[in-house]
XYZ file of C-alpha atoms in Angstrom:
113
model
C 0.000 0.000 0.000
C 2.855 2.353 0.822
C 4.480 1.578 -2.541
C 1.214 2.404 -4.303
C 1.024 5.788 -2.532
C 4.627 6.549 -3.507
C 3.810 5.761 -7.151
C 0.705 7.970 -7.024
C 2.759 10.836 -5.583
C 5.349 10.416 -8.351
C 2.617 10.429 -11.003
C 1.105 13.586 -9.502
C 4.524 15.262 -9.495
C 4.999 14.412 -13.165
C 1.546 15.734 -14.022
C 2.243 18.931 -12.110
C 5.523 19.391 -13.974
C 3.770 18.854 -17.318
C 1.108 21.407 -16.376
C 3.750 23.947 -15.388
C 5.575 23.396 -18.672
C 2.331 23.913 -20.574
C 1.568 27.064 -18.577
C 4.960 28.531 -19.495
C 4.465 27.601 -23.158
C 1.052 29.253 -23.231
C 2.465 32.346 -21.544
C 5.113 32.640 -24.268
C 2.492 32.215 -26.984
C 0.347 34.888 -25.336
C 3.257 37.338 -25.227
C 4.110 36.715 -28.887
C 0.465 37.093 -29.882
C 0.265 40.424 -28.055
C 3.378 41.608 -29.924
C 1.814 40.606 -33.244
C -1.460 42.349 -32.415
C 0.343 45.548 -31.417
C 2.275 45.562 -34.700
C -0.938 44.953 -36.647
C -2.554 47.850 -34.800
C 0.347 50.127 -35.700
C 0.107 49.102 -39.350
C -3.646 49.662 -39.318
C -3.090 53.129 -37.883
C -0.780 53.780 -40.842
C -3.565 52.708 -43.231
C -1.529 49.841 -44.664
C -3.520 48.133 -47.375
C -5.127 44.756 -46.904
C -3.119 43.569 -49.884
C 0.188 44.473 -48.183
C -0.902 42.772 -44.959
C -2.021 39.741 -46.961
C 1.399 39.515 -48.605
C 3.084 39.601 -45.206
C 0.797 36.865 -43.920
C 1.284 34.677 -47.001
C 5.037 35.155 -46.804
C 4.940 34.076 -43.164
C 2.862 30.991 -43.888
C 5.105 30.071 -46.827
C 8.248 30.302 -44.712
C 6.631 28.145 -42.001
C 5.325 25.482 -44.361
C 7.936 22.941 -43.260
C 8.010 23.039 -39.447
C 11.410 22.946 -37.807
C 11.962 19.918 -35.578
C 11.644 20.597 -31.880
C 9.804 23.880 -32.311
C 6.058 24.236 -31.786
C 4.487 25.180 -35.127
C 2.081 27.710 -33.621
C 4.881 29.555 -31.856
C 7.036 29.377 -34.989
C 4.297 30.974 -37.099
C 3.657 33.709 -34.521
C 7.376 34.388 -34.147
C 7.897 34.592 -37.916
C 4.819 36.812 -38.343
C 6.067 39.124 -35.600
C 9.459 39.374 -37.318
C 7.860 40.029 -40.720
C 5.595 42.736 -39.312
C 8.420 44.351 -37.351
C 10.548 44.437 -40.502
C 7.786 46.181 -42.469
C 9.361 49.296 -43.954
C 6.209 51.324 -43.374
C 6.704 51.072 -39.618
C 10.216 52.449 -39.936
C 9.266 55.266 -42.311
C 6.284 56.389 -40.237
C 7.974 58.936 -37.925
C 9.764 60.606 -40.856
C 6.579 60.909 -42.896
C 4.652 62.330 -39.970
C 7.266 65.020 -39.498
C 7.242 65.927 -43.205
C 3.549 65.862 -44.054
C 0.911 67.794 -42.138
C -1.777 65.079 -41.994
C -4.130 66.690 -39.516
C -7.755 65.859 -40.092
C -10.178 68.652 -40.759
C -12.649 66.959 -38.434
C -10.970 65.301 -35.437
C -14.106 63.237 -34.830
C -13.556 61.211 -38.014
C -12.225 57.783 -37.143
C -10.582 55.600 -39.751
C -11.435 51.923 -39.617
């Protein structure tokens, strides 16, 4: 009976360790997803076309077609998408263009979707 309890405790420890590992993995995915969403928001604010965003997404999916061994495919896609979005030249040109062109709206209540 004592041996059975020891085995149960060991199984519970292993399950707890697996749950902790999964929690950390999900936390990393959440962080990467937040980064991607922030970059998408910035690009939307710059009125980047749907076509340009579509090209970035297709490029990401193409580069992740063959998953790398040992790397979770979801995280790989999010990581690659985040890198592609961060490398978007429109994000890097934005401050310069804002300084050069007076793009103030005539009606500040107009919101671009």
